[in-house]
mmCIF file with all atom_site columns, C-alpha atoms in Angstrom:
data_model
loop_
_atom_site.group_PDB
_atom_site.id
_atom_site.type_symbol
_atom_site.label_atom_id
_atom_site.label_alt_id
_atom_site.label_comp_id
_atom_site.label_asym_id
_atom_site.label_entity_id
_atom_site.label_seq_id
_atom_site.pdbx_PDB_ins_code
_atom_site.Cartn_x
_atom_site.Cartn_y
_atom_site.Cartn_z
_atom_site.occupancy
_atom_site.B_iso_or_equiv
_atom_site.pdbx_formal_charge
_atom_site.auth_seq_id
_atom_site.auth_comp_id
_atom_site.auth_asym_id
_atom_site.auth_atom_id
_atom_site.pdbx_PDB_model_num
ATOM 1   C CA . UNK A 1 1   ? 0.000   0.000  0.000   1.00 48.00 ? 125 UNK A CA 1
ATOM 2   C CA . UNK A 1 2   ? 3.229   2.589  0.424   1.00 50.00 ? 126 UNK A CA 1
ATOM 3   C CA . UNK A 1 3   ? 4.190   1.652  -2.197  1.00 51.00 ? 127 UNK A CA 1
ATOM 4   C CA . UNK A 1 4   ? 0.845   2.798  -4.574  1.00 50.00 ? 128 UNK A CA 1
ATOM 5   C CA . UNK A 1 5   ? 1.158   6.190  -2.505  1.00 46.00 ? 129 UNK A CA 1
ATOM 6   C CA . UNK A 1 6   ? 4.902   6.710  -2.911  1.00 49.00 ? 130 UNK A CA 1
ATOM 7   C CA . UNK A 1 7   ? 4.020   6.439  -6.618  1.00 53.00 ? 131 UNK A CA 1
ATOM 8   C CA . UNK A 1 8   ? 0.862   7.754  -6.622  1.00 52.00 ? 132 UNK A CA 1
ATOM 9   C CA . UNK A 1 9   ? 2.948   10.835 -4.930  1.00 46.00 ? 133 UNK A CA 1
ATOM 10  C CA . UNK A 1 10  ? 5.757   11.194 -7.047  1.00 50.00 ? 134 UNK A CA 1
ATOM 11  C CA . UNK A 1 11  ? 3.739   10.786 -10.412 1.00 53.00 ? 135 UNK A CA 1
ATOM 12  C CA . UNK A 1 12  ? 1.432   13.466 -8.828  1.00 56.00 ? 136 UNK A CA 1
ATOM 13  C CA . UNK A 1 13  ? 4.992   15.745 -8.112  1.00 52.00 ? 137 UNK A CA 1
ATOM 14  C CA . UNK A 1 14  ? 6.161   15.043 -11.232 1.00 62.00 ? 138 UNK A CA 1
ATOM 15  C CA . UNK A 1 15  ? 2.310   16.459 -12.949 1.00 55.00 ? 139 UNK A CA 1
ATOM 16  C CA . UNK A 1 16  ? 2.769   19.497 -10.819 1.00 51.00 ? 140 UNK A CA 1
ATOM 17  C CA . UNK A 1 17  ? 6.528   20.527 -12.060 1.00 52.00 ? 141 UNK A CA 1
ATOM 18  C CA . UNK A 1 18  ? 6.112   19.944 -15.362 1.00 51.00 ? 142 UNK A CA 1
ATOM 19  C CA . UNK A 1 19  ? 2.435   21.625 -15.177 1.00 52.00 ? 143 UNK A CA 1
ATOM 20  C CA . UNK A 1 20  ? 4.777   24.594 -13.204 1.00 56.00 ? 144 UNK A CA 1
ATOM 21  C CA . UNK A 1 21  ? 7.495   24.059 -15.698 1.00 53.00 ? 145 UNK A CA 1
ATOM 22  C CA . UNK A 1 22  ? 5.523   24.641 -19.220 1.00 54.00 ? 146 UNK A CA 1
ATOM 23  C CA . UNK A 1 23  ? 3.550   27.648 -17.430 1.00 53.00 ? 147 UNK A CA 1
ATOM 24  C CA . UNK A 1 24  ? 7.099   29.153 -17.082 1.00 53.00 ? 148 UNK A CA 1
ATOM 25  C CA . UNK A 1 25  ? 8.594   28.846 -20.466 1.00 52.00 ? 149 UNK A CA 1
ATOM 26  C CA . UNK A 1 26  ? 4.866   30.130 -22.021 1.00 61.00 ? 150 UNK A CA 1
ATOM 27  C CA . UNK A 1 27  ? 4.657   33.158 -20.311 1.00 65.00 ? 151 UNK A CA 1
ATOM 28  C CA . UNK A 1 28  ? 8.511   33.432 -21.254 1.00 72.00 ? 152 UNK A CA 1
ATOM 29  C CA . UNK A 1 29  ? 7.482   33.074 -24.732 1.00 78.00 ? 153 UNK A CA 1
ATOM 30  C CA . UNK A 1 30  ? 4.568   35.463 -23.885 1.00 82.00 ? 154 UNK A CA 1
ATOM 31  C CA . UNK A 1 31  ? 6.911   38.058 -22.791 1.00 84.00 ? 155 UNK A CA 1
ATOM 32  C CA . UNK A 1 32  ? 9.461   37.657 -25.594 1.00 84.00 ? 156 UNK A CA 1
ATOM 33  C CA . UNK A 1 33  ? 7.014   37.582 -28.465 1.00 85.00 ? 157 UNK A CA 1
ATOM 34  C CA . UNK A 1 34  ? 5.578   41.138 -26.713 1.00 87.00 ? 158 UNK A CA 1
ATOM 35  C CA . UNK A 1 35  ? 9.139   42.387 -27.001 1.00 86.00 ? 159 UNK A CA 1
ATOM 36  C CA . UNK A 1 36  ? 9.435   41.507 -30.442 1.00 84.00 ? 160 UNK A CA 1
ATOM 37  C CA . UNK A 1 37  ? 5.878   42.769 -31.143 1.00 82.00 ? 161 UNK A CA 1
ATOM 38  C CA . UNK A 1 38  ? 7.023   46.013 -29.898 1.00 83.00 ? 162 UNK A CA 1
ATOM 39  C CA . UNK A 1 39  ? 10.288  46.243 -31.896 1.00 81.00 ? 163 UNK A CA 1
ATOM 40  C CA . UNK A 1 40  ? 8.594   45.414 -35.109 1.00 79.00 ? 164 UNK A CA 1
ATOM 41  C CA . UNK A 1 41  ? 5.801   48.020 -34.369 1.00 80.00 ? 165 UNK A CA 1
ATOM 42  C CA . UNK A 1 42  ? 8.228   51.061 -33.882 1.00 82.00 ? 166 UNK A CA 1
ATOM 43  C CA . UNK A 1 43  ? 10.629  49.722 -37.092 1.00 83.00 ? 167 UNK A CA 1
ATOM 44  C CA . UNK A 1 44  ? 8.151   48.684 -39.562 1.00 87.00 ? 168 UNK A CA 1
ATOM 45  C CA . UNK A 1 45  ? 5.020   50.073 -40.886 1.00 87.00 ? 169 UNK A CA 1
ATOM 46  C CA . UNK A 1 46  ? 2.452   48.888 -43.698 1.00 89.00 ? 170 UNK A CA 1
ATOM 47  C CA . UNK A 1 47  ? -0.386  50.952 -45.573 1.00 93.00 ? 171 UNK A CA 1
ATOM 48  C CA . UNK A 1 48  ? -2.841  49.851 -47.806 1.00 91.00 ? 172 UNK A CA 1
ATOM 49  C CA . UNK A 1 49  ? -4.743  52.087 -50.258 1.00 95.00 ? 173 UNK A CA 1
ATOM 50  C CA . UNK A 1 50  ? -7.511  50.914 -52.538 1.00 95.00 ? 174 UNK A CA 1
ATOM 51  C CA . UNK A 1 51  ? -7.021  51.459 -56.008 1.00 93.00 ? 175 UNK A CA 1
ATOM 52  C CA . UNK A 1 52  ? -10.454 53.698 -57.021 1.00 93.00 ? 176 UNK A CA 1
ATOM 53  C CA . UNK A 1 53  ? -9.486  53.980 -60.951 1.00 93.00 ? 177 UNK A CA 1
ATOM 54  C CA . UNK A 1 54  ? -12.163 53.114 -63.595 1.00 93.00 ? 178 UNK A CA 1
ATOM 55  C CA . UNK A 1 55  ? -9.728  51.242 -65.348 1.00 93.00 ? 179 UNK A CA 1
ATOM 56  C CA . UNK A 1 56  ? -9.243  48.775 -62.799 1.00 93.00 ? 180 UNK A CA 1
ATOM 57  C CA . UNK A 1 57  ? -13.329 48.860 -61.999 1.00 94.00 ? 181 UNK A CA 1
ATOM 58  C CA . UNK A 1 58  ? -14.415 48.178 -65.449 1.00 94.00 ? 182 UNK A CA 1
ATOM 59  C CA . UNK A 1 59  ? -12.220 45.565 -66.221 1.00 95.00 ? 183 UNK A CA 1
ATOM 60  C CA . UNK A 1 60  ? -11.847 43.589 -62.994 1.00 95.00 ? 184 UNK A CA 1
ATOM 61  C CA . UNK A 1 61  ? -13.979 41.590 -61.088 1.00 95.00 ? 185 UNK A CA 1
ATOM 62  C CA . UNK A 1 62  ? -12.440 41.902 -57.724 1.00 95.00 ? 186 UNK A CA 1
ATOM 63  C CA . UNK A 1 63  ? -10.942 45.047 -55.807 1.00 95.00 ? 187 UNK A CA 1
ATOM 64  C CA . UNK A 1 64  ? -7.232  46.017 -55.656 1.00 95.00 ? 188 UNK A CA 1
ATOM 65  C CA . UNK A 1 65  ? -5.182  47.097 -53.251 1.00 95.00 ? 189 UNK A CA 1
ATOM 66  C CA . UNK A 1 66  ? -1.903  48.896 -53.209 1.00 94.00 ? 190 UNK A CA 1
ATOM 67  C CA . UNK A 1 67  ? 0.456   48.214 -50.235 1.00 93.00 ? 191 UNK A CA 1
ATOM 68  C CA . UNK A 1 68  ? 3.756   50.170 -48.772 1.00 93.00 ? 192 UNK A CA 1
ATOM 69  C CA . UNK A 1 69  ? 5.639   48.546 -46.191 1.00 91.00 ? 193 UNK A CA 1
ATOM 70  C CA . UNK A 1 70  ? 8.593   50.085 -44.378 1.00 90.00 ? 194 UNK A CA 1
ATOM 71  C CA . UNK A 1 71  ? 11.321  48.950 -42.414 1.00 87.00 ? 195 UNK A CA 1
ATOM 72  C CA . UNK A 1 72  ? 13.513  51.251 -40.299 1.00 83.00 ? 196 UNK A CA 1
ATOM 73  C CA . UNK A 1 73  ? 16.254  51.566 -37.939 1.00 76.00 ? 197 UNK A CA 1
ATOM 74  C CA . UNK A 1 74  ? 17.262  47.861 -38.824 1.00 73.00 ? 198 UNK A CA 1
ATOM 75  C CA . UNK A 1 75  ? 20.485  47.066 -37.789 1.00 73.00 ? 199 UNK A CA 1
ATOM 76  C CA . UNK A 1 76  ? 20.848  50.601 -36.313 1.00 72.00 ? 200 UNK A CA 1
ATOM 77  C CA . UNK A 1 77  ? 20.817  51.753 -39.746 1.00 71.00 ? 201 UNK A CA 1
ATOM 78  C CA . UNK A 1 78  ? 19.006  55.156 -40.838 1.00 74.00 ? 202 UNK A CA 1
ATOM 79  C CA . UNK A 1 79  ? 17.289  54.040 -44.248 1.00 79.00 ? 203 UNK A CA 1
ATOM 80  C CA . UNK A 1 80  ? 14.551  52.849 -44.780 1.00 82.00 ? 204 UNK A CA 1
ATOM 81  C CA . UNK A 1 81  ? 13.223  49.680 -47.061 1.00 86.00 ? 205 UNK A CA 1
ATOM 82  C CA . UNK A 1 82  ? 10.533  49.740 -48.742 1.00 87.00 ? 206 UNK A CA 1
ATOM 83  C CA . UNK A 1 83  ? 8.768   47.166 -50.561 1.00 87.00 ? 207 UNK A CA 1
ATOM 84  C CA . UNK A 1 84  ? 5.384   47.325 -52.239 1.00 89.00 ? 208 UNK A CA 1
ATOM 85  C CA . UNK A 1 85  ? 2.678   45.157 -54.062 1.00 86.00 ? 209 UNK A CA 1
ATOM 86  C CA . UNK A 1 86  ? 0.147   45.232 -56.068 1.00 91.00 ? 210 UNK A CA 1
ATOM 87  C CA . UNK A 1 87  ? -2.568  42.600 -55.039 1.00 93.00 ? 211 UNK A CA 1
ATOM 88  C CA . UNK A 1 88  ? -6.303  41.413 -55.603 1.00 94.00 ? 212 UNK A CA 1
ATOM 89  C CA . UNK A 1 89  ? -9.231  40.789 -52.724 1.00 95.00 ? 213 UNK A CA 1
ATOM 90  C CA . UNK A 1 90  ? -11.723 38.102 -54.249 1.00 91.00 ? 214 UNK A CA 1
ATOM 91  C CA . UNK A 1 91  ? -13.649 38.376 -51.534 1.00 90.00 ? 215 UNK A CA 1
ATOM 92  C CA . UNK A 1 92  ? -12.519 35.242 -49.810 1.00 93.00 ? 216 UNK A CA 1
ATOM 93  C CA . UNK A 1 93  ? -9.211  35.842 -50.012 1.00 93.00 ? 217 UNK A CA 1
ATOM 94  C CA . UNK A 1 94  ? -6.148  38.227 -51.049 1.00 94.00 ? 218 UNK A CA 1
ATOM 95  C CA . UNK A 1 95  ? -3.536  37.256 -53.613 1.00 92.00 ? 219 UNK A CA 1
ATOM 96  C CA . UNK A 1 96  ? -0.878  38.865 -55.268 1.00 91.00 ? 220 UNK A CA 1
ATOM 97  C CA . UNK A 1 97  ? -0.811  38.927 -59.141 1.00 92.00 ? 221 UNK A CA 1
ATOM 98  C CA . UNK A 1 98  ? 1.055   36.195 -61.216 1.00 91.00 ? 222 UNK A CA 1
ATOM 99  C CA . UNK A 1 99  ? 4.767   36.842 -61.262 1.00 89.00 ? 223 UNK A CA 1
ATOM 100 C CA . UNK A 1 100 ? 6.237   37.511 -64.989 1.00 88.00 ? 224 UNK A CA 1
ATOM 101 C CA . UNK A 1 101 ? 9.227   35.901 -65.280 1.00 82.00 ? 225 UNK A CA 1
ATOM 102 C CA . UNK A 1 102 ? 10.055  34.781 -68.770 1.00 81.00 ? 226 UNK A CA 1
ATOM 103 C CA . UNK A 1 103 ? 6.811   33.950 -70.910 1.00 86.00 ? 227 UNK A CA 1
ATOM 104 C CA . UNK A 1 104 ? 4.292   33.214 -68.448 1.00 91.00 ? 228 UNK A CA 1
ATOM 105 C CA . UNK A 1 105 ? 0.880   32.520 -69.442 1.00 93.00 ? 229 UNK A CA 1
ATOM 106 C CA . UNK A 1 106 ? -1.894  34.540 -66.687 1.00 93.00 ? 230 UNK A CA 1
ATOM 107 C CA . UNK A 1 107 ? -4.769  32.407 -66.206 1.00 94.00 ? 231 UNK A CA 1
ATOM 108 C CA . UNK A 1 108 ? -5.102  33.655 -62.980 1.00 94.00 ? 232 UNK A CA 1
ATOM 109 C CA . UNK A 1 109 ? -5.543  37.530 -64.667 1.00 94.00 ? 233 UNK A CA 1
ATOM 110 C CA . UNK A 1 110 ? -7.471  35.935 -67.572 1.00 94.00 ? 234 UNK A CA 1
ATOM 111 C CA . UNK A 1 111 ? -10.356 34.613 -64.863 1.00 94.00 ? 235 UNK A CA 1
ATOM 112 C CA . UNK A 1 112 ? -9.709  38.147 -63.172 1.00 95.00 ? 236 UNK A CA 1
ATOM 113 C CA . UNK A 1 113 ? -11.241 40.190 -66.328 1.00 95.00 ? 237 UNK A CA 1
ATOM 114 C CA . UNK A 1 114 ? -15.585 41.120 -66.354 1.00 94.00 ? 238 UNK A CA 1
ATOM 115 C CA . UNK A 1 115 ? -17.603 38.363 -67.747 1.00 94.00 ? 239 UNK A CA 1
ATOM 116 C CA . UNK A 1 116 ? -18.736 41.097 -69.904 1.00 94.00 ? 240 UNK A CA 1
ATOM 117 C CA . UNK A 1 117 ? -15.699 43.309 -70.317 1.00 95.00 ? 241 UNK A CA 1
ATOM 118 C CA . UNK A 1 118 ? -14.755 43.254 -74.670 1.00 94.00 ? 242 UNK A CA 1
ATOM 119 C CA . UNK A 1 119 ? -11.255 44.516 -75.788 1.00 95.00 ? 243 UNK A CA 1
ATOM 120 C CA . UNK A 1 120 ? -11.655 47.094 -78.314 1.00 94.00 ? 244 UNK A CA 1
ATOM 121 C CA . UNK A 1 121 ? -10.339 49.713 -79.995 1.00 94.00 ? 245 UNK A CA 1
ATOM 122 C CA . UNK A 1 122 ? -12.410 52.434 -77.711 1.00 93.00 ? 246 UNK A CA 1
ATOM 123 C CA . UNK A 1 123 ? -11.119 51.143 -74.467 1.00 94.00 ? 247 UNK A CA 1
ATOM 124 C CA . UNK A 1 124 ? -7.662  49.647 -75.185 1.00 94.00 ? 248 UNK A CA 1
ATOM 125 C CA . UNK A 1 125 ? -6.032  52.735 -73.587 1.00 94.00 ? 249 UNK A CA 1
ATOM 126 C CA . UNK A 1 126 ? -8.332  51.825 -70.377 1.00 95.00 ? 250 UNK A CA 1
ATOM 127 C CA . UNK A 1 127 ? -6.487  48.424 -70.895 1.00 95.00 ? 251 UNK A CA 1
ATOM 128 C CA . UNK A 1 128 ? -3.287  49.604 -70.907 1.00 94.00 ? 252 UNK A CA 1
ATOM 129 C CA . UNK A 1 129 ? -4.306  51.818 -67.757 1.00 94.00 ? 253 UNK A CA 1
ATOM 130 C CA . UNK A 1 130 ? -4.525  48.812 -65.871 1.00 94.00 ? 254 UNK A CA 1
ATOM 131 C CA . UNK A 1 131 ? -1.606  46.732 -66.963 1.00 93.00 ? 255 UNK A CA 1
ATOM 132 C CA . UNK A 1 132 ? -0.390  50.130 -65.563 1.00 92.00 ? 256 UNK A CA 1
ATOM 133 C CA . UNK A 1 133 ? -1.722  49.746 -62.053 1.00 92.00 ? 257 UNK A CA 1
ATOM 134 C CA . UNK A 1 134 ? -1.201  46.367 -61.714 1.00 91.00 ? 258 UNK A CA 1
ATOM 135 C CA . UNK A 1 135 ? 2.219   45.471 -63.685 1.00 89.00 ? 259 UNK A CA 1
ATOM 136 C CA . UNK A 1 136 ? 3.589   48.684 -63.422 1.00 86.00 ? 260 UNK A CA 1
ATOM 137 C CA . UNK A 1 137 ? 6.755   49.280 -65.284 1.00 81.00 ? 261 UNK A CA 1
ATOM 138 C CA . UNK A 1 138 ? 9.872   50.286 -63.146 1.00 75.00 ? 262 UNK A CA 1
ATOM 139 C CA . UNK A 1 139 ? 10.835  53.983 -62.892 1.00 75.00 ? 263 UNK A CA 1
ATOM 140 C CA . UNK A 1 140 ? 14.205  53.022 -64.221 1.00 70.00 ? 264 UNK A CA 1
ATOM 141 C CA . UNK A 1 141 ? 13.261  51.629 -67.643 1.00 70.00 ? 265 UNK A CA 1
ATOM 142 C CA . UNK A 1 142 ? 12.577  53.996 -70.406 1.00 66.00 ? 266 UNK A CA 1
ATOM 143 C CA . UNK A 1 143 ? 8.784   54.262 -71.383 1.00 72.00 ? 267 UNK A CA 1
ATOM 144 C CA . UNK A 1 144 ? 8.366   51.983 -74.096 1.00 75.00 ? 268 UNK A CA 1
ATOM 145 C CA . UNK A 1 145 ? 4.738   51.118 -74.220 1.00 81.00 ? 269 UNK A CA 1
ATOM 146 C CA . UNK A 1 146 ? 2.645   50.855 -76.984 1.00 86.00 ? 270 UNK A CA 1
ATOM 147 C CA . UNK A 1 147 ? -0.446  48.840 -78.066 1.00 90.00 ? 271 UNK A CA 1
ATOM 148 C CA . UNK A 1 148 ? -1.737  47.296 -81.528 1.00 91.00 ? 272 UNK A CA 1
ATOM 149 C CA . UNK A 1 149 ? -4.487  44.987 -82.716 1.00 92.00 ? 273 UNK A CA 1
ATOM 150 C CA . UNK A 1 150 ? -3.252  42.097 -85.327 1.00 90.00 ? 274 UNK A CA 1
ATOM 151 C CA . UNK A 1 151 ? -4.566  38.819 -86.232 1.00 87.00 ? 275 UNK A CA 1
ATOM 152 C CA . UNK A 1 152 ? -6.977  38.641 -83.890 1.00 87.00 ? 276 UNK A CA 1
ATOM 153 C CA . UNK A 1 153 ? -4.864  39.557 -80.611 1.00 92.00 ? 277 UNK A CA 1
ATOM 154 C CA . UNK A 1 154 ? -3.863  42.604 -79.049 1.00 94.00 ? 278 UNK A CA 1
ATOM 155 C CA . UNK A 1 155 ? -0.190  43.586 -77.847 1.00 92.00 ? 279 UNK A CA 1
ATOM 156 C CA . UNK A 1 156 ? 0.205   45.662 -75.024 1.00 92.00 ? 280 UNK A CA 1
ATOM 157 C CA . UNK A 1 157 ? 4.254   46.393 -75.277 1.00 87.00 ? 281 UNK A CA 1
ATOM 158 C CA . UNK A 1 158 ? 6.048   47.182 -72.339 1.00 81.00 ? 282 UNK A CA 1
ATOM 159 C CA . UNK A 1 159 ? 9.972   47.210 -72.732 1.00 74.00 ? 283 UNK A CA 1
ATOM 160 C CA . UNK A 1 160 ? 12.179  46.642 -75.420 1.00 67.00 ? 284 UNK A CA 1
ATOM 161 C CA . UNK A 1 161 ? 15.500  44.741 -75.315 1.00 63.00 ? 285 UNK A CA 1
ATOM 162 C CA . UNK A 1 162 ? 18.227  44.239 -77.624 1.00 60.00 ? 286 UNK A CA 1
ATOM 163 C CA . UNK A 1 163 ? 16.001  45.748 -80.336 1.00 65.00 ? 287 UNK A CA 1
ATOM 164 C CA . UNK A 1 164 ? 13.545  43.204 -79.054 1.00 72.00 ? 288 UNK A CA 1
ATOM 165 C CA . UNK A 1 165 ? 9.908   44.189 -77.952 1.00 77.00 ? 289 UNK A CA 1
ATOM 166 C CA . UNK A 1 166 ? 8.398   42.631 -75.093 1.00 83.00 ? 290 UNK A CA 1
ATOM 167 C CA . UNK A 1 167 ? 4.690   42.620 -73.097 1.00 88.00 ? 291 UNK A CA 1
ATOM 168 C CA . UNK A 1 168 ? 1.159   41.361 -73.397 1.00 92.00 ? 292 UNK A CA 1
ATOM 169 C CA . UNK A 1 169 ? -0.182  39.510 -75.656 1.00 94.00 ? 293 UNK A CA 1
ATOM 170 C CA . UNK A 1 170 ? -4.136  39.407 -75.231 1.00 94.00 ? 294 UNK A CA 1
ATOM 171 C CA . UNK A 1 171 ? -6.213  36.398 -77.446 1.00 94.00 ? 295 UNK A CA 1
ATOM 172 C CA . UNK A 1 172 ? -9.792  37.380 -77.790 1.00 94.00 ? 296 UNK A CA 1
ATOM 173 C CA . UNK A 1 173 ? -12.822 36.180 -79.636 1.00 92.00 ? 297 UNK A CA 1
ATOM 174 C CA . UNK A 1 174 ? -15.080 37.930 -82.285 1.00 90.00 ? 298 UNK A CA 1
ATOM 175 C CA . UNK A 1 175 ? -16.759 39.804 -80.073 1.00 91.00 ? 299 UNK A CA 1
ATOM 176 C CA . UNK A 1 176 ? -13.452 40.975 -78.415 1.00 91.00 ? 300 UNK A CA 1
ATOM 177 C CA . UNK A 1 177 ? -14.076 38.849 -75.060 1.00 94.00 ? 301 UNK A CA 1
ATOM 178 C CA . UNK A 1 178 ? -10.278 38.390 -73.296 1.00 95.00 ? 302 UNK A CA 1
ATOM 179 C CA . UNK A 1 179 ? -9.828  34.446 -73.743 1.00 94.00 ? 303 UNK A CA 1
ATOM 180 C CA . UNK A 1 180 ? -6.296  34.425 -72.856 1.00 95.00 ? 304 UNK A CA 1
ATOM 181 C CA . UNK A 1 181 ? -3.178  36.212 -71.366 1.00 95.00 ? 305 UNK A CA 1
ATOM 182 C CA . UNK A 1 182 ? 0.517   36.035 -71.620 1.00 93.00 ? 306 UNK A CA 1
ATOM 183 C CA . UNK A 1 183 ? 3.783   37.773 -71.055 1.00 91.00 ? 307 UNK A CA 1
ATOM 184 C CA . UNK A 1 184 ? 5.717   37.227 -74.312 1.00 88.00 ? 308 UNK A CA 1
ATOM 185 C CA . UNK A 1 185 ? 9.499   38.128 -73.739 1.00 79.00 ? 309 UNK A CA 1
ATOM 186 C CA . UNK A 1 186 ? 10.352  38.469 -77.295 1.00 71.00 ? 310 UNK A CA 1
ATOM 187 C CA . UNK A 1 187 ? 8.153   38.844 -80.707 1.00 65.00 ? 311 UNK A CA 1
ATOM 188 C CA . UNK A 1 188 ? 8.919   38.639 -84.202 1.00 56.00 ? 312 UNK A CA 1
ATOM 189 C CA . UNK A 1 189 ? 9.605   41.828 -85.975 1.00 51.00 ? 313 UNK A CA 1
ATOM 190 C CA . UNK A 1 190 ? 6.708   40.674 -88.407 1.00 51.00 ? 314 UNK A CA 1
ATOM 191 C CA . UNK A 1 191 ? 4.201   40.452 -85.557 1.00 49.00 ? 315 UNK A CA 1
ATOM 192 C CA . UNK A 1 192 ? 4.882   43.817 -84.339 1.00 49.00 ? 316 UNK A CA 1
ATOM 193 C CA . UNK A 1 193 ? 3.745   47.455 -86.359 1.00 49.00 ? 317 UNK A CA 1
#
């Protein structure tokens, strides 16, 4: 009968340190991840500012959102960082538009575009406004943009390289309906004007 109480003790002490022991160590982490709250509150900042243009209205289904976040005093350094996106609420969730790389087809943009939005020659310059907004073209690069209809797709040309032209290359039906999206690195001098 000792016996069952030494061990009913013991297992009983052993419930209460390691019941004291994981208290401890939580409101340790507790404490440190208020510390670290605190630091990234005064060094980092992020703002988010709906993007109101009729450009991106009329043509998408879903609202976007512009967002600036800075990072200070890192490292006891006086610059700042700044990064910033470009990104799409669906209403369920937010996601950040398709990264171009090399040619990269957009589905994701493609299902993005008004069931009852039509590419034409009246609102391609609304088109262009929202490639714009969305893919905008870094302050660096010179301003090559440019747009044309041919063979039943529109380009939307963004940059040039080694005498190469580069950008969108929209596929749409008769009625001008968007059926599909890609980034084309490089085109034929015959495709272009």
């Amino acid at each position: 009968m000792s016996q069952i109480c030494k061990n009913i003790v013991g297992k009983s002490f052993i419930a209460v340190f390691l019941l004291y022991a994981s208290s401890s160590l939580c409101q340790e982490k507790v404490e440190a991840n208020l510390r670290l709250d605190n630091f990234l509150n005064k060094s980092c900042s992020t703002d988010f500012k709906k993007i109101t243009s009729e450009s991106v209205k009329n043509i998408l289904k879903f609202d976007v959102y512009y967002i600036k976040q800075e990072t200070r005093n890192i490292y006891g350094e006086k610059e700042k960082q700044v990064n910033e996106f470009i990104v799409i609420d669906d209403g369920q969730e937010v996601n950040s538009f398709e990264p171009i790389k090399t040619n990269t087809e957009l589905p994701e943009l493609t299902n993005y575009i008004r069931e009852d939005f039509t590419l034409n020659q009246e609102n391609a310059t609304h088109f262009q406004a929202l490639l714009d907004y969305i893919y905008p073209i870094a302050e660096w690069k010179p301003d090559k943009r440019e747009f044309f209809f041919k063979n039943g797709k529109w380009y939307f040309l963004r940059d040039a390289y080694f005498r190469t032209k580069q950008g969108f290359e929209i596929t749409v039906d008769s009625e001008g309906k968007i059926t599909h999206i890609c980034y084309k690195m490089r085109w034929d001098e015959p495709e272009s004007k």
